[in-house]
Coordinates of C-alpha atoms in Angstrom, one line a residue:
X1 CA -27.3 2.3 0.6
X2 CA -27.6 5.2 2.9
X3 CA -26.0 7.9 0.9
X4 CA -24.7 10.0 3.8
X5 CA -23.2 7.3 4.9
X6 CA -21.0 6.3 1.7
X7 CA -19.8 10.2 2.0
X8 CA -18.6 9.9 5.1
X9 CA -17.1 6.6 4.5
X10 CA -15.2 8.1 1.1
X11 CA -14.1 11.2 2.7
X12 CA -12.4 9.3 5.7
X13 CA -10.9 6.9 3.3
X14 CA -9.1 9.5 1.1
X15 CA -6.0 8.7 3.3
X16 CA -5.6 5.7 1.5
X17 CA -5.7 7.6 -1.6
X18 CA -3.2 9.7 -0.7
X19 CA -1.4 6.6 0.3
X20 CA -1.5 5.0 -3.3
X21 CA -0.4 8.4 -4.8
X22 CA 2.8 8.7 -2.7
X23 CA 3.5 5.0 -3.3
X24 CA 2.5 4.9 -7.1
X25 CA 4.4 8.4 -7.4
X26 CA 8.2 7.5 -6.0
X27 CA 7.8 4.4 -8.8
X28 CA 8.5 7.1 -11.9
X29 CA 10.5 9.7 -9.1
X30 CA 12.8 6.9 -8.5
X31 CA 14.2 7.4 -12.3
X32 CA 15.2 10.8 -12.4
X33 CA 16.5 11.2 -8.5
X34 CA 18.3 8.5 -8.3
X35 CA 20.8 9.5 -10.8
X36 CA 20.4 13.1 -9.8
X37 CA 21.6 12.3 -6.5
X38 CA 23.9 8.8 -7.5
X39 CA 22.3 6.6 -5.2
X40 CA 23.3 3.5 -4.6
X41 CA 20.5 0.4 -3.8
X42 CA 20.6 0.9 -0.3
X43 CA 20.2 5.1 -0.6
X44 CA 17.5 4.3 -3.2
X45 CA 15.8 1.5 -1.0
X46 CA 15.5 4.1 2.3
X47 CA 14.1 7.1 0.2
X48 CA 11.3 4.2 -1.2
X49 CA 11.0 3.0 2.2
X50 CA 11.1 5.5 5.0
X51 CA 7.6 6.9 4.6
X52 CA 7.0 3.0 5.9
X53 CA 9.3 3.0 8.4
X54 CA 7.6 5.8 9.8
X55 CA 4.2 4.7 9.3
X56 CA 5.5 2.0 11.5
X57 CA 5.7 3.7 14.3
X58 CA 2.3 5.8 13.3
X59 CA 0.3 2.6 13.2
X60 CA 1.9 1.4 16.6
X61 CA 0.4 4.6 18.5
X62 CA -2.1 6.2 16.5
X63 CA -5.2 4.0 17.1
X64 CA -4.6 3.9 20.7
X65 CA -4.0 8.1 20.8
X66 CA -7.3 7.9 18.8
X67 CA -9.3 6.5 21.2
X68 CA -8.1 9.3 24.2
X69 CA -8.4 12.1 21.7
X70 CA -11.0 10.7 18.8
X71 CA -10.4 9.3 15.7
X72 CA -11.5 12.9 13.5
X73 CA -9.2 14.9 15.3
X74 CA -5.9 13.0 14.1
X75 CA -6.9 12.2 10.4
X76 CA -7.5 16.0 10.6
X77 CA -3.6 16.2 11.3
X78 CA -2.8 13.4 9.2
X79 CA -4.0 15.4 5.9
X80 CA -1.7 18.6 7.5
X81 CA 1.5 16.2 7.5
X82 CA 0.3 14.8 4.0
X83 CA 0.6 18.2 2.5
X84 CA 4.0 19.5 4.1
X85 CA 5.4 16.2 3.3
X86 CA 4.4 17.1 -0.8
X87 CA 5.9 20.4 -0.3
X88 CA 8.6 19.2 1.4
X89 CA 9.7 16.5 -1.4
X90 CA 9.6 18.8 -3.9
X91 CA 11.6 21.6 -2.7
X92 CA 14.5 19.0 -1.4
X93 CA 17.6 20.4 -2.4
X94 CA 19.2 16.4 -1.5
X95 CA 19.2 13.0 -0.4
X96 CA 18.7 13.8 3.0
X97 CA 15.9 16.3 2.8
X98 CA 13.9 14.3 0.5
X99 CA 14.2 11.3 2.9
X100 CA 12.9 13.7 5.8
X101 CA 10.3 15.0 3.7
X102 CA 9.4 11.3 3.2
X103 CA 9.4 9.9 6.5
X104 CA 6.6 12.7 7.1
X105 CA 4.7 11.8 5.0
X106 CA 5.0 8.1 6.4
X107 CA 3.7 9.5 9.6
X108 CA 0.8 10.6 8.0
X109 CA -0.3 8.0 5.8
X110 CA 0.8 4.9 8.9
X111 CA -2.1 6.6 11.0
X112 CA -4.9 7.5 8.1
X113 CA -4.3 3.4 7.1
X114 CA -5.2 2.5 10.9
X115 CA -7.7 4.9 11.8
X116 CA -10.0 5.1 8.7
X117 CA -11.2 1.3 9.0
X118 CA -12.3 1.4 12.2
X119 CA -13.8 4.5 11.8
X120 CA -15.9 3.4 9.2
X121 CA -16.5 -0.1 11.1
X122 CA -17.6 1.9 13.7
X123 CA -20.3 4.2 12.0
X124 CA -21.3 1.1 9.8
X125 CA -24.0 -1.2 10.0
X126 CA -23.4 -5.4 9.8
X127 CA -25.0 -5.7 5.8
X128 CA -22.6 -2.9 4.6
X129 CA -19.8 -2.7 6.9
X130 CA -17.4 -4.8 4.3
X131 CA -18.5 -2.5 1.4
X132 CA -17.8 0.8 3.2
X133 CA -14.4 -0.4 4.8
X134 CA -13.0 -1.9 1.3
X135 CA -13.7 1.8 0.5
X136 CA -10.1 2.6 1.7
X137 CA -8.5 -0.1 -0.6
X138 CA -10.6 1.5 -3.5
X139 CA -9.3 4.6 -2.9
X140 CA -5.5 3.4 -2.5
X141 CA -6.1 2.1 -6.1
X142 CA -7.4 4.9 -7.4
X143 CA -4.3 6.6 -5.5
X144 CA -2.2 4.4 -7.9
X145 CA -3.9 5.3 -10.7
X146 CA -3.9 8.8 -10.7
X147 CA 0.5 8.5 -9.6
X148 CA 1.1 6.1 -12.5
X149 CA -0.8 7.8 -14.8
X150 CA 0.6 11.6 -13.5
X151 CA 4.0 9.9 -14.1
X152 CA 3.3 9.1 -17.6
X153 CA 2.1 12.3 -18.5
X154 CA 5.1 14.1 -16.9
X155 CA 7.4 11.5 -18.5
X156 CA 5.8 11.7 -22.0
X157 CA 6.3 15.4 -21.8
X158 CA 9.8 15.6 -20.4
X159 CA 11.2 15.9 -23.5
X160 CA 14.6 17.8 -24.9
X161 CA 12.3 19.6 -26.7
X162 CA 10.3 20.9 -23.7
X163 CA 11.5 24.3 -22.2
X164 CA 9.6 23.2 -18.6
X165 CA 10.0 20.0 -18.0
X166 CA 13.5 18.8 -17.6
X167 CA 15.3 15.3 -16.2
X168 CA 16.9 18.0 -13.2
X169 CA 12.6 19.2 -12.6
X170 CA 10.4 16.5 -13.6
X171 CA 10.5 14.6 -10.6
X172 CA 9.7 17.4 -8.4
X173 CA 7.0 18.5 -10.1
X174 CA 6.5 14.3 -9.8
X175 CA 6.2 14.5 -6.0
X176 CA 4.6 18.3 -5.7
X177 CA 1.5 17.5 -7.1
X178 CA 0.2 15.5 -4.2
X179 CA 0.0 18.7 -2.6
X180 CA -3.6 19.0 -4.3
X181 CA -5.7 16.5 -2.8
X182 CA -4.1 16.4 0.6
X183 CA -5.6 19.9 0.5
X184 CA -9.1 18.7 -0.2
X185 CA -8.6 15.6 2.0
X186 CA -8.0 18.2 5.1
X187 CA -10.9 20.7 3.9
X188 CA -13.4 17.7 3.4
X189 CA -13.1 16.0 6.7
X190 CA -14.7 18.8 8.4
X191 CA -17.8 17.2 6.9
X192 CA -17.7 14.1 8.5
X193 CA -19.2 13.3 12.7
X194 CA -16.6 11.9 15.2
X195 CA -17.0 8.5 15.4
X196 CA -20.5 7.0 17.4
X197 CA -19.0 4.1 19.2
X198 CA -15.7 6.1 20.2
X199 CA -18.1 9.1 21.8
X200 CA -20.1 6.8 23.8
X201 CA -16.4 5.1 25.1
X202 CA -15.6 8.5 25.9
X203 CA -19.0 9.1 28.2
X204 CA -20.3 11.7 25.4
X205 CA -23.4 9.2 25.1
X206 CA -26.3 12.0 23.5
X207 CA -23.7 13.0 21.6
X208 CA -23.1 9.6 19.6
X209 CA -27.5 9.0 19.7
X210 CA -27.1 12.1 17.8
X211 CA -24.5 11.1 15.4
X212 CA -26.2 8.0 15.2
X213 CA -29.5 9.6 14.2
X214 CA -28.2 11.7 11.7
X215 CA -26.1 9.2 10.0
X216 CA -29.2 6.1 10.2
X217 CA -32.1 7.8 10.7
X218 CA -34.3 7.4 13.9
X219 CA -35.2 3.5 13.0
X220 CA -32.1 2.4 12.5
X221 CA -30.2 4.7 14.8
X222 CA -32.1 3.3 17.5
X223 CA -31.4 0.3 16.7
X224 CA -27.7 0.7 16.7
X225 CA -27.7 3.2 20.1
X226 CA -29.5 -0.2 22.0
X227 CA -26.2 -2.3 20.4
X228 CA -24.0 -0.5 21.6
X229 CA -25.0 0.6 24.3
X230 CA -25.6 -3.3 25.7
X231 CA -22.0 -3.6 25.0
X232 CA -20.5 -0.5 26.2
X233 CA -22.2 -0.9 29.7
X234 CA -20.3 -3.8 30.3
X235 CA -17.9 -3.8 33.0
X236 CA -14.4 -5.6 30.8
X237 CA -15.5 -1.8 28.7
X238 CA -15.2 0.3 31.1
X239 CA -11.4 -0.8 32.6
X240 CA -8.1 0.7 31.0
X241 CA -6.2 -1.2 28.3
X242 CA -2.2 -1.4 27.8
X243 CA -0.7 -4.2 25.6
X244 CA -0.5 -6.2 27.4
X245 CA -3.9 -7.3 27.8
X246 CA -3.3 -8.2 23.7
X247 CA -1.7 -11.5 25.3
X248 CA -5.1 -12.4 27.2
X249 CA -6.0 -16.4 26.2
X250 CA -9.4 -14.7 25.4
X251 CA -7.9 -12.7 22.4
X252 CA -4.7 -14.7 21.7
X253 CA -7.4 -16.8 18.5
X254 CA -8.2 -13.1 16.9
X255 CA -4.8 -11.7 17.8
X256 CA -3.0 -14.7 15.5
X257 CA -5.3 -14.4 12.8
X258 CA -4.5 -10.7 12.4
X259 CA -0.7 -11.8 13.0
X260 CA -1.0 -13.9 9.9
X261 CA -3.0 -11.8 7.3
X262 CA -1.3 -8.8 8.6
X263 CA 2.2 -10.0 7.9
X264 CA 1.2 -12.0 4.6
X265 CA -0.4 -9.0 3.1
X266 CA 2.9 -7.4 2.8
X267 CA 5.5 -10.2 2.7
X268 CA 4.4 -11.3 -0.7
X269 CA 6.2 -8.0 -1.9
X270 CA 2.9 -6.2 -2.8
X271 CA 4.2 -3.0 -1.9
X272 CA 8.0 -3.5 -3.9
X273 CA 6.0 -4.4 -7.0
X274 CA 3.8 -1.0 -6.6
X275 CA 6.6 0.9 -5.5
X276 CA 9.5 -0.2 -7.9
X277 CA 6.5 -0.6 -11.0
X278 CA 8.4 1.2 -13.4
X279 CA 11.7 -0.1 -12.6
X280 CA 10.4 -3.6 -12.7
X281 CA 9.8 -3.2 -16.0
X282 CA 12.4 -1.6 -17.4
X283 CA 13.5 -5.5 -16.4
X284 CA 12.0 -7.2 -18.9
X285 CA 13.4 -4.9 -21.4
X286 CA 10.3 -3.1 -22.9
X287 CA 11.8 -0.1 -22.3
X288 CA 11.6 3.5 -20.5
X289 CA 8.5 5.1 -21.8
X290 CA 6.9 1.7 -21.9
X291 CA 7.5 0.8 -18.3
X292 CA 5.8 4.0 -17.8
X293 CA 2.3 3.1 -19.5
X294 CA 2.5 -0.1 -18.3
X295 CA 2.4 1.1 -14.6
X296 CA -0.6 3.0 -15.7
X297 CA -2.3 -0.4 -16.7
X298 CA -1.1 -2.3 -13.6
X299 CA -2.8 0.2 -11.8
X300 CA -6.1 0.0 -13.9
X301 CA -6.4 -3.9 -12.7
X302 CA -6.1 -2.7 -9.1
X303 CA -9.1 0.1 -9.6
X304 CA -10.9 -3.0 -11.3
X305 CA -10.7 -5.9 -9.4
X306 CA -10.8 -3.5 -6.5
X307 CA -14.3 -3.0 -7.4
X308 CA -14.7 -6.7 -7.8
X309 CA -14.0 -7.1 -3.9
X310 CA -16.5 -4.2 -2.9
X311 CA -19.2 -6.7 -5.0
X312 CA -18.3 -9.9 -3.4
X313 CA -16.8 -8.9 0.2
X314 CA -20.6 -8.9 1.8
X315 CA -21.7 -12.1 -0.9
X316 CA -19.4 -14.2 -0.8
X317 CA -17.6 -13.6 2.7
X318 CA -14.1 -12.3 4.0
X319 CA -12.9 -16.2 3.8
X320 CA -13.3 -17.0 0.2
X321 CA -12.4 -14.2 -1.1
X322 CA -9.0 -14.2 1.0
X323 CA -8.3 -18.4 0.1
X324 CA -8.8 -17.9 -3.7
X325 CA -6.7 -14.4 -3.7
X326 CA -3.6 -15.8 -2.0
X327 CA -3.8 -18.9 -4.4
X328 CA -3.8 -16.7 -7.4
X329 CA -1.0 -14.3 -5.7
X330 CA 1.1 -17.6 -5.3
X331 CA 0.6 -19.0 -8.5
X332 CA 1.3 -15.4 -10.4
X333 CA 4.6 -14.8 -8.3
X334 CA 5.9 -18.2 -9.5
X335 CA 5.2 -17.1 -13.5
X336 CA 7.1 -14.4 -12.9
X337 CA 10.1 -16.2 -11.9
X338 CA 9.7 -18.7 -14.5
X339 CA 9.7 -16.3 -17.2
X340 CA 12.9 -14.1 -15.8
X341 CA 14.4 -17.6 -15.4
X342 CA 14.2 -17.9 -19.1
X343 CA 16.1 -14.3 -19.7
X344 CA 18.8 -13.9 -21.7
X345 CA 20.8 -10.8 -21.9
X346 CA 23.3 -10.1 -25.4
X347 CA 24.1 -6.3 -26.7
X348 CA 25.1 -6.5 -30.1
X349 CA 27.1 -4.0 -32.0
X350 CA 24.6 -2.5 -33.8
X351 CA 22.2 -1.8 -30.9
X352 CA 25.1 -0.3 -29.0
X353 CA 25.6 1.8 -31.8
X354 CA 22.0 2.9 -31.1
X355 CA 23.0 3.9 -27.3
X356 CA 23.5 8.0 -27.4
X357 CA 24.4 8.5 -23.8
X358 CA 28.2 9.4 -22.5
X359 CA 30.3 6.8 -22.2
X360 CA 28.1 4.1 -24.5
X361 CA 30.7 3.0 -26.5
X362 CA 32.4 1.5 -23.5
X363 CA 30.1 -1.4 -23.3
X364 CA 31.6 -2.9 -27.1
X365 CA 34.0 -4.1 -24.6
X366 CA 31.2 -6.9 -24.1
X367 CA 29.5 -6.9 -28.1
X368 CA 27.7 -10.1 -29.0
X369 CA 28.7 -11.6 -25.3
X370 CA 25.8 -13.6 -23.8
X371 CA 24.6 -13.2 -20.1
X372 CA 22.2 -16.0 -18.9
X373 CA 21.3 -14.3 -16.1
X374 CA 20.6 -10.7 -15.6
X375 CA 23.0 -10.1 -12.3
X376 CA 25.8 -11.0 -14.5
X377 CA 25.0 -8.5 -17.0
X378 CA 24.0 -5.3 -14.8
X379 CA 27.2 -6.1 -12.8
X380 CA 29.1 -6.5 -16.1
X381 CA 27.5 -3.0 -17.3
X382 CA 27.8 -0.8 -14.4
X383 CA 31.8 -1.8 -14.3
X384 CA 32.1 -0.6 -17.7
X385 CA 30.2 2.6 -17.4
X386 CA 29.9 3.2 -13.9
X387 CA 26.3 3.4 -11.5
X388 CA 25.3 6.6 -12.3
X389 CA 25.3 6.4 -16.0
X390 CA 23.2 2.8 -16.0
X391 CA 20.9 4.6 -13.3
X392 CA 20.3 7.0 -15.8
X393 CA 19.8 4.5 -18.6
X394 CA 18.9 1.4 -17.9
X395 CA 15.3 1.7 -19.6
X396 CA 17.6 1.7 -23.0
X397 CA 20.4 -0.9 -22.2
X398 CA 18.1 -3.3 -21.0
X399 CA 15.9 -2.9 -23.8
X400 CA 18.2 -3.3 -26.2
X401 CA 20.0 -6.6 -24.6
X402 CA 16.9 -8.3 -22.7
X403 CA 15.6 -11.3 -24.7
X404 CA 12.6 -13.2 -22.9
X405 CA 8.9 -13.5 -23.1
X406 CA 8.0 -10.7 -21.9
X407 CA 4.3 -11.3 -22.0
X408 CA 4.7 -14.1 -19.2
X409 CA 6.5 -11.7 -16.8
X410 CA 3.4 -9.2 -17.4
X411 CA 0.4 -11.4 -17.3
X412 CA 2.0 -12.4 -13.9
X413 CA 2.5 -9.2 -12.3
X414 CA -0.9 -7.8 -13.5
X415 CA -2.4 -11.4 -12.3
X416 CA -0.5 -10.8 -9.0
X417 CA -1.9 -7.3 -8.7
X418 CA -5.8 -8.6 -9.7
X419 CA -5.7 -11.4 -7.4
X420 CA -4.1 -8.9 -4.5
X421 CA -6.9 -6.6 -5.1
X422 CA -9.7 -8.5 -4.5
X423 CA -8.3 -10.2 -1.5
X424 CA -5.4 -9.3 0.8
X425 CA -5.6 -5.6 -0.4
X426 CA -9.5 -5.0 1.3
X427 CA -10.3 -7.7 3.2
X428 CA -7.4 -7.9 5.4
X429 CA -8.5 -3.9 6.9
X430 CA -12.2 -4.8 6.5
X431 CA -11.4 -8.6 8.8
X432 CA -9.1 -6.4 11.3
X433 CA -12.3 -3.9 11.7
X434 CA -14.3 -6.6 12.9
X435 CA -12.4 -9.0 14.9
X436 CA -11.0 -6.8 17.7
X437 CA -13.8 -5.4 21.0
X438 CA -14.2 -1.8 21.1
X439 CA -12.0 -1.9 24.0
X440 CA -9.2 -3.2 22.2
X441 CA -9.6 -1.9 18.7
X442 CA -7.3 1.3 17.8
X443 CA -4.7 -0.8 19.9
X444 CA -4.9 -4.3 18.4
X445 CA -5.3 -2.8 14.8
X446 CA -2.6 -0.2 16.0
X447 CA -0.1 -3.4 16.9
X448 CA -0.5 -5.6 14.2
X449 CA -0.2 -2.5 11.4
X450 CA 2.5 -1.7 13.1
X451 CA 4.0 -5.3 12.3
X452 CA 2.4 -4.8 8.7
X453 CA 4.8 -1.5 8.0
X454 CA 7.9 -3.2 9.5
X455 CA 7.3 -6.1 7.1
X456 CA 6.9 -3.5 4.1
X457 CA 9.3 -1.9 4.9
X458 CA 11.8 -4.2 5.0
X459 CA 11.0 -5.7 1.8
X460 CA 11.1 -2.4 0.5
X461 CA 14.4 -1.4 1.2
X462 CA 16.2 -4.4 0.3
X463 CA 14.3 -5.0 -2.9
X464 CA 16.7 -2.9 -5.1
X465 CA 19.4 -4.9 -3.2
X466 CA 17.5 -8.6 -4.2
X467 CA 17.3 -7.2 -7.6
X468 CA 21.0 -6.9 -8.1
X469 CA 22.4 -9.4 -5.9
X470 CA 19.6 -12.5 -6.2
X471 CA 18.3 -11.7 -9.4
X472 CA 14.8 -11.1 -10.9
X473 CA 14.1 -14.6 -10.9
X474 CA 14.9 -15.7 -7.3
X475 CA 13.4 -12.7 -6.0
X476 CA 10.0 -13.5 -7.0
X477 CA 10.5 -17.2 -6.8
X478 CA 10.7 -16.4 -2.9
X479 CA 7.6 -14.2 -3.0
X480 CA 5.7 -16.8 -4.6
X481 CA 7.0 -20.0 -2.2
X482 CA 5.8 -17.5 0.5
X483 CA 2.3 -16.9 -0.8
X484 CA 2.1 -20.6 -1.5
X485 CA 3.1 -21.2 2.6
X486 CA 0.9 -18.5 3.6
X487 CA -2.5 -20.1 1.9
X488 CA -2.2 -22.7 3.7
X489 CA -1.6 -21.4 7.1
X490 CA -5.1 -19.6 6.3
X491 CA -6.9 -22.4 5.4
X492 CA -6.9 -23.7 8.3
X493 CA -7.2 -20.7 10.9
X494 CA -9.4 -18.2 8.9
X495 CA -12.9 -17.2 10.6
X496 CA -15.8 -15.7 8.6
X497 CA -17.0 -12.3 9.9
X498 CA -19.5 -11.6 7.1
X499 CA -23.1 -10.4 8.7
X500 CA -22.9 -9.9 12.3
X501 CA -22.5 -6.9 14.1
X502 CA -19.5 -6.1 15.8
X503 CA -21.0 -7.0 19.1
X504 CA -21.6 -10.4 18.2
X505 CA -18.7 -11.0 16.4
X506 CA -17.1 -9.8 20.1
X507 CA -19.3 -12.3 21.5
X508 CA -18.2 -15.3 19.8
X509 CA -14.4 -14.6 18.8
X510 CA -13.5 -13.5 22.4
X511 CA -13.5 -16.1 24.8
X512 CA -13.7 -15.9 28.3

């Protein structure tokens, strides 16, 4: 493969990285601020969840500014807002700064998610296009990575021993470090051309032969310049766009497919597993510093099965690999409700003994009593020792009273996250990349990621709230039901994209 080309691809797709970082990151933040600030579930949903709600409204406008101003010009921006949102979190002196900082860094990371695939779709050719976009979802797993396993690193050294690292610091330092490669993200993207296909929409057309040139060589890039160029002459090219024209009979097939994958992607509660990893579980009882390294393995299945998807996407096809995923995602939600189902939750006196926060010998109050369910016993808990303290130390208390399998709870997160990986994850920005005209693109892909965010959003702020009012079980049994609805659906409206240029694909999804 044309090694200039996977550069250029990689560069533009560090947004996602940064994407995974931030998300991976607030998963081990979450334990220290929330108890440093005494959030509630709600409080400690919105900080989790505004950088999506305000990649919402990034996704909704930043494809279609793209295609006035270019697509370089605001990822160029996006890595500016990346790096003052690291800052900003760090330094936040409360609740409501760190939510700001957040929502910044929402901004940023709602527009890199849009514009990098169809960048890359649009300096691609047909036999590597899947590749080079599933670049992005490589790069937000390797985002993951690096967060979970910075977390454990600054967890496993935050002890009372350490004369740096403190409960009152770690987290900052937590959120800070992201500061790093949003730096290198902004410096390396002034290595990268604008985009070919957006210069010749823009009338810059020896500009975009010369991109093309550079990037293909002269074979190839003439190839690609007579492509485009047969569809950019076009008259339907050439008129404005406004969103309406999204409800056109010729687009209302491609526009309900990305409806579909779009919202399934994030309903399923991808995002509340990454983003609540460590808190998660802390559920099953295997502990603080356990929850920690197991986020670090959860993220090692992503990086894996990641690479799985970059193998198959252009082999097997978008389809397959999308059916079998959401299958796998379905079945894995439902073992994790079957095994928090089969939770039981009992303190005895001795492990209470063992408890060495404030206030611990409160809960003998409840010695030897047995909780079949776990909203019974956190409600029963925080009454006795109030929110803040259980905030604080839930890791232990659960650990010490949780009895289940907790190996069936794991193999179905970690099958949940493989199965995601190589399916809903990639292909879902590689499919949008392809279906849409170049007319329409930044402002289909803009719409429907909009609809993407709102849905992760939402299941990101209420999760904390699902936890402790529905239950660990319920929660994921709805997840899974969803998935199982969702396979379905796509069975029987799901196209194949794999091997055509984007001009054909045009040609036969958009009818006139």
């Amino acid at each position: 493969m044309n090694k200039k080309l996977v550069f250029i691809a990689f560069v533009v797709s560090l947004g996602g990285f940064l994407f995974g970082f931030d998300a991976g990151i607030i998963s081990g933040v979450m334990n220290y601020a929330r108890p440093e600030f005494n959030l509630d579930d709600i409080q400690s949903g919105w900080v989790v969840s505004s950088p999506s709600w305000a990649a919402m409204i990034a996704m909704l406008f930043s494809g279609r500014l793209s295609d006035k101003i270019g697509r370089k010009k605001i990822l160029i921006i996006v890595a500016l807002l990346y790096a003052v949102s690291a800052v900003g979190s760090a330094l936040a002196g409360s609740y409501e700064i760190l939510y700001i900082a957040r929502i910044i860094g929402g901004l940023a990371f709602g527009a890199a998610l849009v514009l990098a695939p169809i960048y890359i779709a649009e300096i691609s050719t047909p036999e590597n296009r899947g590749k080079l976009v599933s670049l992005q979802q490589l790069n937000i797993v390797f985002g993951f990575f690096a967060a979970f396993f910075s977390n454990y690193l600054f967890n496993k050294y935050n002890t009372v021993d350490s004369v740096f690292l403190t409960d009152e610091n770690v987290w900052r330092w937590m959120l800070g470090v992201e500061l790093l490669p949003a730096l290198c993200y902004f410096i390396l993207l002034y290595f990268v051309p604008k985009s070919p296909r957006w210069l010749y929409l823009s009338g810059k057309v020896e500009e975009a032969k010369r991109v093309l040139t550079q990037i293909h060589g002269e074979e190839r890039g003439a190839e690609e310049i007579i492509s485009i160029e047969k569809n950019s002459n076009t008259d339907e090219n050439k008129s404005s766009v406004n969103i309406k024209d999204l409800l056109k009979k010729s687009l209302r097939f491609i526009l309900i497919v990305g409806l579909v994958i779009g919202i399934l992607q994030q309903v399923t509660g991808i995002n509340a597993v990454y983003f609540y990893a460590t808190s998660i579980f802390k559920q099953t009882g295997v502990g603080t510093d356990a929850s920690f390294s197991s986020g670090v393995l959860l993220s090692s299945i992503s990086v894996v099965f990641t690479f799985v998807a970059i193998y198959l996407i252009d082999k097997m096809g978008r389809r397959p690999l999308l059916l079998i995923g959401t299958a796998g995602v379905a079945v894995s939600l439902l073992l994790c409700a079957y095994g928090f189902n089969k939770a039981t939750y009992q303190l005895s006196s001795n492990k209470i003994e063992l408890l060495k926060f404030k206030g611990s010998s409160k809960l003998k109050t409840i010695s030897d009593q047995k909780f079949d369910n776990d909203i019974a016993f956190k409600n029963k808990v925080k009454s006795l020792i109030g929110n803040q303290v259980y905030s604080k130390n839930d890791g232990a208390i659960l650990e010490a009273a949780t009895q289940m399998n907790a190996t069936i709870v794991l193999i179905g997160i970690l099958g949940f996250i493989a199965c995601f990986a190589f399916s809903l994850g990639p292909v879902m920005w590689v499919l949008l990349s392809e279906l849409y005209p170049l007319k329409y693109r930044g402002l289909a892909i803009g719409v429907i990621a909009f609809i993407n965010s709102l849905i992760s959003s939402v299941v990101q702020l209420i999760f904390p709230w699902e936890l402790s009012n529905l239950g660990n079980a319920l929660t994921f049994f709805i997840f899974g039901a969803i998935a199982f609805i969702g396979f379905f659906i796509m069975l029987k409206i799901l196209p194949e994209t794999k091997g055509k240029s984007l001009e054909e694909l045009e040609n036969v999804f958009v009818k006139n």
